[in-house]
XYZ file of C-alpha atoms in Angstrom:
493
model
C 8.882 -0.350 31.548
C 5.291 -1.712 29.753
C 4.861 -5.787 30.264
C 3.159 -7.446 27.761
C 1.705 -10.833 27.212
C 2.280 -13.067 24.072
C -0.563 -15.673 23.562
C 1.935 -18.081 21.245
C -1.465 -20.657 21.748
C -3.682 -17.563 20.159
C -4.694 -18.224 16.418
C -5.889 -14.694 15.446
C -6.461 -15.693 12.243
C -3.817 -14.961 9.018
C -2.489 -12.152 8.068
C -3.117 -11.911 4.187
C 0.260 -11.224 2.610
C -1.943 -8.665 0.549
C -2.001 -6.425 3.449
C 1.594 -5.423 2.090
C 1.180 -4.705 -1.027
C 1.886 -1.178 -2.765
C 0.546 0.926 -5.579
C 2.484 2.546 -8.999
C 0.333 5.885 -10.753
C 1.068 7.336 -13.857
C 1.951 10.388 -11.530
C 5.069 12.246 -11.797
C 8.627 9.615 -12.006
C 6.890 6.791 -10.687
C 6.473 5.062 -13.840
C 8.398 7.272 -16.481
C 12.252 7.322 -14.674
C 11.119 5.443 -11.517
C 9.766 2.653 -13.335
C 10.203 2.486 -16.847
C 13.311 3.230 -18.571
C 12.742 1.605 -22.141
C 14.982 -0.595 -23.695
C 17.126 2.185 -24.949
C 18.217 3.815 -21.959
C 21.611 3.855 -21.250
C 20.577 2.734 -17.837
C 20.511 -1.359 -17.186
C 17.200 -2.357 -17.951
C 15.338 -5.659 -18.812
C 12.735 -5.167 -21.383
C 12.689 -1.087 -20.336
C 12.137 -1.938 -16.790
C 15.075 -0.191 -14.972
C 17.178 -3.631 -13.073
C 18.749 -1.348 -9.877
C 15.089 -0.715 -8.848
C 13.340 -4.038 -10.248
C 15.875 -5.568 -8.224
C 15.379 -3.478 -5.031
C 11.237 -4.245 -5.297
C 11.872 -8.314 -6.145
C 14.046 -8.191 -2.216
C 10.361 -7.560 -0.572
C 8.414 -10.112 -2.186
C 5.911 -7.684 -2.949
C 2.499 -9.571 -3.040
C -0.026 -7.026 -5.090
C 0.691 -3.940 -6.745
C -2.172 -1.244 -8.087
C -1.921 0.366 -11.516
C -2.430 2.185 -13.426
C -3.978 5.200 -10.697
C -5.392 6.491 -8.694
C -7.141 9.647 -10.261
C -4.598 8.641 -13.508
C -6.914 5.167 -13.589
C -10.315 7.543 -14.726
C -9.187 9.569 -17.146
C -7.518 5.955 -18.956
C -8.426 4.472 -21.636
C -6.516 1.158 -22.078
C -6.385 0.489 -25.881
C -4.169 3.692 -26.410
C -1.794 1.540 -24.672
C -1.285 -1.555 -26.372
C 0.472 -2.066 -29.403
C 3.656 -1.255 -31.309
C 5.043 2.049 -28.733
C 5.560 4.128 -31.928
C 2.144 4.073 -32.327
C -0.007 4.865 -29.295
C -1.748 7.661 -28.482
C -0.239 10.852 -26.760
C -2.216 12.433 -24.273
C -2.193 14.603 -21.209
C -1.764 13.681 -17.749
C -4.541 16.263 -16.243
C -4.521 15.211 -12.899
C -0.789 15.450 -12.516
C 1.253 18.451 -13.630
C -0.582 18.500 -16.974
C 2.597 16.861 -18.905
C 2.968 14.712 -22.009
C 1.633 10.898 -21.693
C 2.880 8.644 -24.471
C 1.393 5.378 -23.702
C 4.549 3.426 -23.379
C 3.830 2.128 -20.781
C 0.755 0.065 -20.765
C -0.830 -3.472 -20.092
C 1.326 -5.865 -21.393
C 4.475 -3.970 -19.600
C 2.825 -3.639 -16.286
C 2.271 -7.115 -16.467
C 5.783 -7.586 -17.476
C 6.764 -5.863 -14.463
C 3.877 -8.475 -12.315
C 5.640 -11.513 -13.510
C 9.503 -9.971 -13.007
C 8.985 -9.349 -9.611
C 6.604 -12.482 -8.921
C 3.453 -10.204 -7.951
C -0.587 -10.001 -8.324
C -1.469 -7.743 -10.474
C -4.111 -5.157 -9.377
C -5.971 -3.213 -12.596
C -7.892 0.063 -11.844
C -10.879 0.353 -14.204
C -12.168 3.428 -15.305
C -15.508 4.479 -14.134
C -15.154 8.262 -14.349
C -14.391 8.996 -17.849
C -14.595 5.111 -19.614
C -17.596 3.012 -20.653
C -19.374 -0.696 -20.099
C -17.809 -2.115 -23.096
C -13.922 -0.481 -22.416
C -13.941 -1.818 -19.428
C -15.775 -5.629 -20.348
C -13.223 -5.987 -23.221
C -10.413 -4.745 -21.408
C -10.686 -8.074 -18.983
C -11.639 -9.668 -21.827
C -8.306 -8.818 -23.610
C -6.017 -9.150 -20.513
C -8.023 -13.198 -19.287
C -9.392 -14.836 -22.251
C -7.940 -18.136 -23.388
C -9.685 -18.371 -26.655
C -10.988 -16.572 -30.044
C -12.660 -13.313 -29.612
C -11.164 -9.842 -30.957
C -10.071 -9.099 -27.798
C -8.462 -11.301 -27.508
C -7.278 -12.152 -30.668
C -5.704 -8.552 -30.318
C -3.618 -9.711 -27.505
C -2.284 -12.349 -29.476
C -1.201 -10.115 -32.340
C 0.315 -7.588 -29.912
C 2.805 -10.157 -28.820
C 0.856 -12.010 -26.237
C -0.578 -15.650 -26.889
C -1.794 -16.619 -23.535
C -3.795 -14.786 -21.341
C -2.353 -13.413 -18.277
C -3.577 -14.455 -14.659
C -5.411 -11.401 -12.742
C -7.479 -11.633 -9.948
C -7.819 -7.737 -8.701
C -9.878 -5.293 -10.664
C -10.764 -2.226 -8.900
C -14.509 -0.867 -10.572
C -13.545 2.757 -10.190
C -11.147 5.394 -8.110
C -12.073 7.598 -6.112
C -15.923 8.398 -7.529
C -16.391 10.572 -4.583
C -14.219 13.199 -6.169
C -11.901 12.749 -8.915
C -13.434 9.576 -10.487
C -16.621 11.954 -11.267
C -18.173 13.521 -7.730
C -20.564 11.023 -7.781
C -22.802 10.750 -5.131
C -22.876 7.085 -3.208
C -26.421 6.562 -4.300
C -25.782 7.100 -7.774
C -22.046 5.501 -7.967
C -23.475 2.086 -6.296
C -25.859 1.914 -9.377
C -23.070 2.773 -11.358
C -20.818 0.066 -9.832
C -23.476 -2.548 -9.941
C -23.927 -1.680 -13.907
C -20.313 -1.860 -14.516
C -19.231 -4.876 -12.079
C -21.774 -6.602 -14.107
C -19.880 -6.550 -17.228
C -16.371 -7.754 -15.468
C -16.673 -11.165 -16.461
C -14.612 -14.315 -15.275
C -13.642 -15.786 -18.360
C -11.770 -18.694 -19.223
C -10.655 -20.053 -15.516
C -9.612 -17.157 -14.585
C -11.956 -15.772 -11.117
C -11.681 -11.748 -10.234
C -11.876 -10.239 -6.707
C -14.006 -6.909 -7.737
C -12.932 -4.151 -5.734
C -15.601 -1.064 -5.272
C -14.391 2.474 -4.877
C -15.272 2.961 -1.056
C -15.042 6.143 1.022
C -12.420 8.734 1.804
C -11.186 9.120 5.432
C -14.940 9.245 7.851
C -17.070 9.251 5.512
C -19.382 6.630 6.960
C -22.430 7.494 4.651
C -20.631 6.156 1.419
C -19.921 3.042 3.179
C -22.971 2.527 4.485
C -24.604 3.204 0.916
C -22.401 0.976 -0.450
C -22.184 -1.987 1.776
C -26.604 -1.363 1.757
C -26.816 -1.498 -2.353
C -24.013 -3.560 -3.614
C -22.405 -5.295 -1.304
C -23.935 -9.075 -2.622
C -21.857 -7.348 -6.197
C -18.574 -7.103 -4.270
C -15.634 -9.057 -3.073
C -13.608 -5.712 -1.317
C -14.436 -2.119 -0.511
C -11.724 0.584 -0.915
C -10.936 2.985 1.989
C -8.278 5.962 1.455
C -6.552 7.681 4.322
C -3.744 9.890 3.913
C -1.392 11.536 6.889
C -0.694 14.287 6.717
C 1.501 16.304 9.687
C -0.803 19.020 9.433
C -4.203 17.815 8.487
C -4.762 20.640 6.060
C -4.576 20.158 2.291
C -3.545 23.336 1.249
C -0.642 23.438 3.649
C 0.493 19.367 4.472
C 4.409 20.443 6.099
C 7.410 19.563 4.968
C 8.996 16.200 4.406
C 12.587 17.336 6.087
C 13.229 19.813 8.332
C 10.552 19.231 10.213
C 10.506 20.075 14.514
C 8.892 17.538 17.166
C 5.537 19.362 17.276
C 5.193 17.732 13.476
C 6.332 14.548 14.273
C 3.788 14.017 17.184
C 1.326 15.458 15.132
C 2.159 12.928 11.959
C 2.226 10.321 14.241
C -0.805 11.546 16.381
C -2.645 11.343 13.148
C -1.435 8.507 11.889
C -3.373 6.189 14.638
C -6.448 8.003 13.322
C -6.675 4.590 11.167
C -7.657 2.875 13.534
C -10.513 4.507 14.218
C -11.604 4.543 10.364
C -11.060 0.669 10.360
C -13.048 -0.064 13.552
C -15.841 2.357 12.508
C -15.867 1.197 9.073
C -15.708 -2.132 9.925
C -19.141 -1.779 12.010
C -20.986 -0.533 9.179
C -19.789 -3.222 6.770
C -20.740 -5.762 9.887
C -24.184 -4.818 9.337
C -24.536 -6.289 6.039
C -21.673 -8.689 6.094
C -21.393 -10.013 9.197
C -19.304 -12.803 7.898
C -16.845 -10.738 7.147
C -17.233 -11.937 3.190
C -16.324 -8.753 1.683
C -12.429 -7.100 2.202
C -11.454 -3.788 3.543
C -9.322 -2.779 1.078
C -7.011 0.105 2.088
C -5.402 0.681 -1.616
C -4.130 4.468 -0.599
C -2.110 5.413 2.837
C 0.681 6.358 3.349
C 2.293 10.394 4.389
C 1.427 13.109 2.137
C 4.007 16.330 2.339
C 4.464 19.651 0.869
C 6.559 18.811 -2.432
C 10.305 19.544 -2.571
C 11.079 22.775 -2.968
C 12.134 22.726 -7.140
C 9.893 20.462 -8.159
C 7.120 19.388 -10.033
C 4.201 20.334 -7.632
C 1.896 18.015 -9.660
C 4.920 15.351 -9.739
C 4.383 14.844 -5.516
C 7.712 13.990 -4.759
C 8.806 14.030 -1.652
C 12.047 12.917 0.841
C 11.486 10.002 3.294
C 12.573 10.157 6.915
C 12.378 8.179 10.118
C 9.660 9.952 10.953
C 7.956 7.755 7.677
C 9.389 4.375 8.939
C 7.229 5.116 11.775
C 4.545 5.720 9.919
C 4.826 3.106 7.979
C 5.128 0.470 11.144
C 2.460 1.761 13.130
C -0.129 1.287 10.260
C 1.051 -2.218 8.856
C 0.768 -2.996 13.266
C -2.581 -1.764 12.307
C -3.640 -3.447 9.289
C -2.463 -6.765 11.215
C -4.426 -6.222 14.156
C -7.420 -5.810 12.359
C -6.693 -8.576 9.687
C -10.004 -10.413 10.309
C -11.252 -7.245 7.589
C -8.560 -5.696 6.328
C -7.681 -7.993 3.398
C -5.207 -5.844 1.611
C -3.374 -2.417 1.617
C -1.535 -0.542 -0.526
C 0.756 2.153 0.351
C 1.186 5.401 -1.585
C 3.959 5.190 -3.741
C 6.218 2.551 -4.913
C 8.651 4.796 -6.741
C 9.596 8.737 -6.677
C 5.678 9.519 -5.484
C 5.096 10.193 -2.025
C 5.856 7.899 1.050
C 7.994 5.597 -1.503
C 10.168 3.034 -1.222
C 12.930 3.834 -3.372
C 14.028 7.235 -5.015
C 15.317 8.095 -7.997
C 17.682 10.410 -9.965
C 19.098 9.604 -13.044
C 20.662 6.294 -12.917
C 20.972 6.516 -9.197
C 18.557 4.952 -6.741
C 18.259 4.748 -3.049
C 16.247 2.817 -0.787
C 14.304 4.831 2.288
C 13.260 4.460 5.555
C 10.087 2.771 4.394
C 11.314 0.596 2.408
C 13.614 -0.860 5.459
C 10.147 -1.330 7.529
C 8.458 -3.352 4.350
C 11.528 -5.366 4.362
C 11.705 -5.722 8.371
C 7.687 -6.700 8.225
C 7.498 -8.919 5.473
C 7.753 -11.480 7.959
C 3.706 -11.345 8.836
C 2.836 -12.187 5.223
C 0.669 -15.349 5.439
C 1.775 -15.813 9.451
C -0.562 -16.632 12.137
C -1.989 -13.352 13.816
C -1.113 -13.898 17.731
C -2.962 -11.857 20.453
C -0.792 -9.707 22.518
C -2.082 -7.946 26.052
C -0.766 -4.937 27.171
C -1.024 -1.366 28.520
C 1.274 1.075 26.504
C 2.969 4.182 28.850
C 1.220 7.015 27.027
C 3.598 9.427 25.054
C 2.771 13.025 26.143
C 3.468 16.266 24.065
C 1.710 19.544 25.070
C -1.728 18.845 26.202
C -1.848 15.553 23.952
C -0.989 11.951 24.965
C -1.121 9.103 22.559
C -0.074 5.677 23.144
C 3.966 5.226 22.866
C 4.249 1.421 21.997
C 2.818 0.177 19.030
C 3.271 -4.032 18.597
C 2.418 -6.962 16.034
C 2.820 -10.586 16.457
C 2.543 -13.611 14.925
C 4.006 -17.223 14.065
C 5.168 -18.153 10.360
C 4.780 -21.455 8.659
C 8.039 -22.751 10.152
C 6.589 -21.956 13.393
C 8.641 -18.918 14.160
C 7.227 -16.246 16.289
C 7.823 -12.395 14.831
C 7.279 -9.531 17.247
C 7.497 -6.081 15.331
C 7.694 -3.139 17.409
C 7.411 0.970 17.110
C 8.583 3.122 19.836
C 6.770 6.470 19.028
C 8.327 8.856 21.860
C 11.251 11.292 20.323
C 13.214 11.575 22.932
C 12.538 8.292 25.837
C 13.556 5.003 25.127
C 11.054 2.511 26.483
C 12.166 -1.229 27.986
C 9.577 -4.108 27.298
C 8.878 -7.322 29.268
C 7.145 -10.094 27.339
C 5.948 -13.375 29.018
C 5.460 -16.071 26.189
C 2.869 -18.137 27.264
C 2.517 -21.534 25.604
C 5.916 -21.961 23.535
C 9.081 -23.451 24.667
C 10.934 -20.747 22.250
C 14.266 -20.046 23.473
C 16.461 -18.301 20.896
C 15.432 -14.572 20.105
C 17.292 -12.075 18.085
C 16.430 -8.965 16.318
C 16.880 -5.702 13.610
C 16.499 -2.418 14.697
C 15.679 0.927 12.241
C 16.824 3.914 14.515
C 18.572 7.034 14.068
C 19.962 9.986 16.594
C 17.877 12.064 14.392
C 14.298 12.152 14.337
C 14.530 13.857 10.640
C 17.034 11.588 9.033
C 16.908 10.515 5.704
C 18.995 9.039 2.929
C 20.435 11.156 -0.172
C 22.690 10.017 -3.700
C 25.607 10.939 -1.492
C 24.550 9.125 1.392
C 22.678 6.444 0.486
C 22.895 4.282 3.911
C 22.609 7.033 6.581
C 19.598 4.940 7.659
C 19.623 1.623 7.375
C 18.471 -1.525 9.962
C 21.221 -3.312 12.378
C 21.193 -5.899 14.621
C 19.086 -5.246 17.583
C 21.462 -6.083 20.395
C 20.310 -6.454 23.564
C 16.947 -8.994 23.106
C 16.664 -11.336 25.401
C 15.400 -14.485 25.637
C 14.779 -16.606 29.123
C 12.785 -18.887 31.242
C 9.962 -17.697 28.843
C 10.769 -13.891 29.162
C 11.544 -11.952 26.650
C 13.202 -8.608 26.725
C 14.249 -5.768 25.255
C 14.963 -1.702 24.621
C 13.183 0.101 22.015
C 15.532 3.413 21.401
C 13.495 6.506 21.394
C 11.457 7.050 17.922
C 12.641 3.076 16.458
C 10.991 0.382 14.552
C 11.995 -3.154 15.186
C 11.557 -6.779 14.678
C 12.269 -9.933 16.484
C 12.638 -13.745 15.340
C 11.624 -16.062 18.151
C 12.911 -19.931 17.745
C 13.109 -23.157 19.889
């Protein structure tokens, strides 16, 4: 049994909504098949956007979503994607599986897709491959409410007034990818090219430089030291994978309990990366002006056998729910700096919410948790005390209990809460101090099977049910987390 302590009295500060947020790549079926059907598909679409999944996305009031890459975003070039479809420009997708891209979809249907499911819009420029002026004219095509060819081409595409967009991301990935820059030289280049994103009309952008990957504290500290007065986020990219070597990640399924511990072992490794991030970008912005943006986590597996291996699809298990929970706990915790995330991705593309084949679609473990946690967005962080039992496999012990809380606008108190032992169930005692709350209830995500997963043929094998067994009296709240489970809890007077 673990006791904890919930401060209900405890403003932590808010949770920005943004911090669940997701990302969409020109990579494999996100967009083509995941995404983007057309309009003559035989399978229900609105405008070419395919309903079953539009519908599935609009469920998790998803607040910002990244396009059009990743390492897709630098190799780019917007204008080839405008205009009547018949006409753009073919191209190939280098980066991923070296296939056909025809252009169909482009700006004005991923902003389409913004306003269908009610999101921000986040727009990775192209530093690697693109220029000054693409970029400049590209914001000025998607935000100006006047004459200019820009956008006076917007207009004749279709589009009379301008859309709203707030994120623009000044690179991807520069480090590698997005040209293996160095940071010295990429922080000039970002300062050049940030210059040139304009704020025209009313419309304000949140510019977004391309941070580091995983520990590398030098490019932060580079960054944050040249450019940081030139910046309203920096990126950071973290992937888990169950192995920790590239050339050999593990499988999605079939996996044994030394690679779940390992996954999930490796998984807390973001905290560390935020907290020693975080210090560096203290130094120079101690006010905490400038966002942590964490626009790529998420698991990254061996593909499925059969596929694509530059298409990255992969199956999605409880071991990814997990995942998923423990870093959006994260994110939470350290929401004084972390100001958005994006997880890696939305459709067909690694740890993604919803899969595809054909005109069938199913929802996965992940997406359960987004749905489960959407509850934080825009809540009051609240502190929580406690000492988790340590979850001990071999010679290694990480913590077992993994826990978020905090208090919506109608003044109801969420708990969310991972169990990360495979095989012990673990009972929690929570005082709530300050609150006269006396109604709980709660969902629960949790299988018999630390590898399950849903298929076409079984498309709710894992699904969230009611969490019975939460208790709530004389300011005590308890409960039973299963053994490897993620679950919420609504407190109420």
């Amino acid at each position: 049994m673990v006791n904890v302590t919930l401060k209900a009295d405890s403003n932590q500060g808010l949770i920005n909504r943004n911090i669940y947020g997701h990302f969409s790549e020109h990579l494999g079926r996100c967009i083509y098949e995941g995404i983007w059907v057309g309009e003559d598909s035989p399978i229900p679409n609105t405008e070419g956007i395919r309903n079953d999944v539009l519908t599935a996305l609009q469920k998790l009031n998803i607040p910002v979503l990244r396009w059009p890459g990743g390492c897709f975003a630098d190799e780019y070039h917007w204008k080839d994607g405008v205009g009547p479809l018949s006409e753009r420009a073919r191209m190939i997708n280098t980066n991923w599986g070296g296939v056909e891209e025809n252009n169909h979809f482009g700006t004005h249907e991923f902003l389409r897709l913004c306003e269908l499911l009610g999101t921000e819009p986040y727009i990775s420029g192209n530093v690697g491959s693109g220029t000054v002026q693409e970029m400049q004219q590209w914001v000025e095509y998607m935000t100006f409410d006047g004459e200019s060819p820009m956008a006076n081409w917007r207009k004749s595409n279709g589009r009379e007034k301008p859309w709203k967009l707030t994120y623009f991301g000044v690179g991807n990935e520069n480090w590698g990818c997005g040209g293996n820059m160095r940071a010295e030289y990429y922080a000039d280049e970002y300062r050049r090219y940030a210059t040139y994103v304009r704020n025209y009309s009313d419309n304000q952008i949140y510019k977004i430089a391309c941070g580091p990957n995983e520990d590398n504290y030098h490019w932060t500290e580079v960054l944050m030291r040249e450019a940081h007065q030139h910046m309203s986020g920096l990126s950071l990219h973290y992937y888990t994978l169950p192995t920790g070597v590239w050339q050999d990640k593990g499988e999605a399924t079939g996996f044994n309990e030394s690679d779940w511990f390992q996954t999930l072992k490796r998984t807390l490794h973001m905290e560390e990366l935020i907290v020693k991030h975080s210090e560096i970008m203290d130094k120079y912005d101690p006010e905490c002006k400038v966002g942590l943006i964490i626009d790529e986590w998420g698991t990254w597996y061996n593909v499925e056998p059969g596929t694509n291996p530059g298409f990255l699809y992969q199956q999605n298990t409880m071991r990814d729910a997990l995942v998923a929970g423990i870093n959006l706990n994260l994110f939470n915790k350290y929401n004084k700096r972390v100001q958005m995330a994006n997880l890696a991705q939305i459709v067909n593309v690694l740890q993604a919410l919803v899969l595809t084949e054909g005109e069938k679609m199913i929802l996965t473990p992940t997406y359960h948790v987004f749905d489960m946690y959407q509850v934080h967005m825009d809540a009051e962080r609240l502190e929580l005390d406690y000492e988790s039992p340590g979850y001990t496999f071999g010679e290694d012990t990480i913590p077992q209990l993994s826990l978020s809380a905090s208090r919506d606008q109608e003044g109801v108190i969420h708990v969310t809460a991972c169990n990360l032992s495979h095989t012990d169930e673990l009972e929690v005692v929570c005082q709530l101090q300050a609150t006269d709350s006396s109604v709980a209830s709660g969902r629960i995500l949790h299988h018999g099977e630390i590898g399950a997963f849903n298929t076409f043929e079984q498309p709710e094998n894992v699904t969230p049910s009611e969490w019975k067994g939460v208790t709530l009296e004389n300011g005590q709240l308890r409960f039973v987390l299963p053994p490897a489970s993620v679950g919420v809890i609504a407190i109420k007077a």
